[in-house]
Amino acid sequence: MEKLFADVIVDISSEKLDRSFQYRIPGELAGQVKPGVQVWIPFGNGSRMIRGYVIQVTDRPACPVEKMKEISRVAEDQNDINTRLIALAAWMKENYGSTMIQALKTVLPVKQKTRQKEERWITLGISRQEAEEQLEVYRKKHHVARARLLEAVLEEETLSCSLVRDKLHVTSQVLNTMEEQGILKIRSRRVYRNPVSQGGEGGWHLRLTESQQKTADAILAGWDAGDARPCLIRGVTGSGKTMVYMELMEQVLQKGRQAILLIPEIALTYQMVQRFYRRFGDQVSVLHSRLSQGERSDQFERAKNGEIQIMIGPRSALFTPFPQLGLIVLDEEHETSYQSETAPCYHARETAIARARMENAYVVMGSATPSVDAYYRGSQGVYRLFELENRYENRQLPHAVIVDLREEMRAGNRSILSRSLQLAMEKRLERQEQIILFLNRRGYAGFYSCRMCGAVMKCPHCDVALSLHNGGRLVCHYCGYETASPRSCPKCGSPYIGGFRAGTQQIEEIVKKRFPAARILRMDLDTTRNKDGHARILSAFANQEADILIGTQMIVKGHDFPKVTLVGVLAADLSLNVSDYRAGERTFQLLTQAVGRAGRGEVCGEAVIQTYQPDNYSIQAAAAQDYVEFYRQEMEYRQLMNYPPASNLFAVHASCEDGALLDTAMTYLRKYIRKIDPQEQTVVIGPADEAIARIADRYRKVLYIKHEDYRLLVWMKDQLERYMEINRGFEKIRIQFEFNH
Ligand code: ADP
Ligand code: ZN
Ligand code: ZN
């Protein structure tokens, strides 16, 4: 049916986004009126002519058609950033199934009154020469934190206190002592609008290595030749991907256009930002989660006005309203934080590509361990693929060994610390080097395995691990298959079978007992609960106030500890047993990252990976730091099981307070899918309970539909939406669709 009505908003401010007005679209404008387009409309009682933005076009009138006014004309000038962002919001609504208002609120730079905030700034309280002498004294006395702070102030001249706390990991106690001694001055003043620094010129320039330059040149040559495909750079950690990004940005800026750099919040470190700041000076700004709404909107305003040319930040920085966006870079492309968990549940990679398409900009992604999805597209030519194989100056990657925990059991060692790990730890402690013990807790949620032979109970239909539920039943979260938990191992007959249970606290106790003299820090939800707990622990460890850091995922991402020469992975396979078809991929990424924590300084590092599944390819490839081999084997599995990217997976997530109603509704949905697909072209799995079957008194179930053709699945989604609108009962059920998640 023809779409005849347009929802129009007349003011882009936070309170008014929800208020749209419906207008008729006159026949002659039918093709031109689309989301984002600016139109002139008669408004209010006097029908005063004003401009508004179309946010939605529909065939369903919201009020009697006779009473509805008509759009008078389309505005001549459509080159407006809001127009492009509204079009992007419409794309997100379409692809991620949110409401248009949710999408608009995510995308539009909503103006907010900025409350002037006082910020404290640090400068030198003594002359530069005195400061340099003082720095020597600190170094001699091993006052690591003080030295680091003084060094930074000498370099930058002015530093914001919050930046010092968050990114340099210096406590306010240290700061206050240095102020009392007159070495530093702290003064308050109105917030300077740029959270990075001030008055800098940039211009700091390093020569690219040959392989870095070759990559940058090839990407640029493609652009010049009109190749607008997204580019993916796979480069081992330390190969200099950041150097390539900077080179590309430079070129884009020279053409009078702007660039966005997306990085996971956790990798948004002081050092990272400083590198860009040194090169590009005041043209750079940063968004991070600690900025207030007002400060964020301030940064967006500056981007709009052309005061800055580069925005660095986590996924929401993607919506920076640059007037002429030229480049979007996604660093650490594989990170799960690029996926939004609240509606619209967009993925920053897909959304970046969509925005770039709409604005004739380019997308460049980089990672040491690209997602299988992205690398697949790279190998298929959907993306252009580039590889950086070597570290800068051929610095060594850490040496990793795999320890078979089954052997340990057989040799009578029931400790969570294998003999080789204990030996390696002894050596480091003797040499006063630091150790990280990483407990892989993804997948902690009760899978069931044999400690003697390592066998994991798996679903016979889906090849993912079964989860142990209260009451002792084992359940598959893909298809709903259930079975009783066995008393002895079906493979080797051993009675040592059960759910794996070990937390960081138990590990701390074990390590304390084994190494009573060692100083231990533990980082987990318990120890980081209070404010700054996280930063305090990291800074204590960086200052070498401890020999061993024990922790979960939090400790392996984004932090550099040059004195760490040993990383012990306590149970590498835990994350292999999550009921998720991407468990192997996550394990490989996590282990590669963990291993990479060892030996960042001059001394070559070592990693000990303990596992019950030493033959697993994710673990072997991570130990060998061999991405390509991992990818090859992982794709074999995906192809065999028809999981993305080999096929497409469409998920219907549903929740409802009434469990019985939810059961019935999902059964109907399944029947309906079969009805509209009578030849059974698609594979339908479920309905099954979600991994967490009930949250906040809502029952949760999921249906999966697999097919090679993405468009067929999108068509199914539309059909399901209609079906649920027409039929009774569904209004009580909250539905969320997901593609290839
Ligand atoms: P990646 O982002 O691929 O992990 P980085 O760009 O962070 O790698 O580079 C790793 C380290 O090597 C950094 O400390 C960086 O300063 C250094 N480095 C890389 N390339 C160069 C270069 N061409 N000249 C000088 N230093 C470099
Ligand atoms: Zn067994
Ligand atoms: Zn199953």
Coordinates of C-alpha atoms and ligand atoms in Angstrom, one line a residue, residues 450 452-455 489 491-494, ligand 2:
C450 CA 34.9 -34.8 34.0
M452 CA 39.7 -37.1 34.9
C453 CA 39.3 -37.1 31.1
G454 CA 38.0 -33.6 30.5
A455 CA 34.8 -34.7 28.8
C489 CA 31.7 -40.0 33.3
K491 CA 33.4 -41.6 28.5
C492 CA 35.9 -42.9 31.1
G493 CA 33.7 -44.0 33.9
S494 CA 35.5 -41.8 36.5
Ligands
ZN2 ZN 35.9 -38.9 32.0

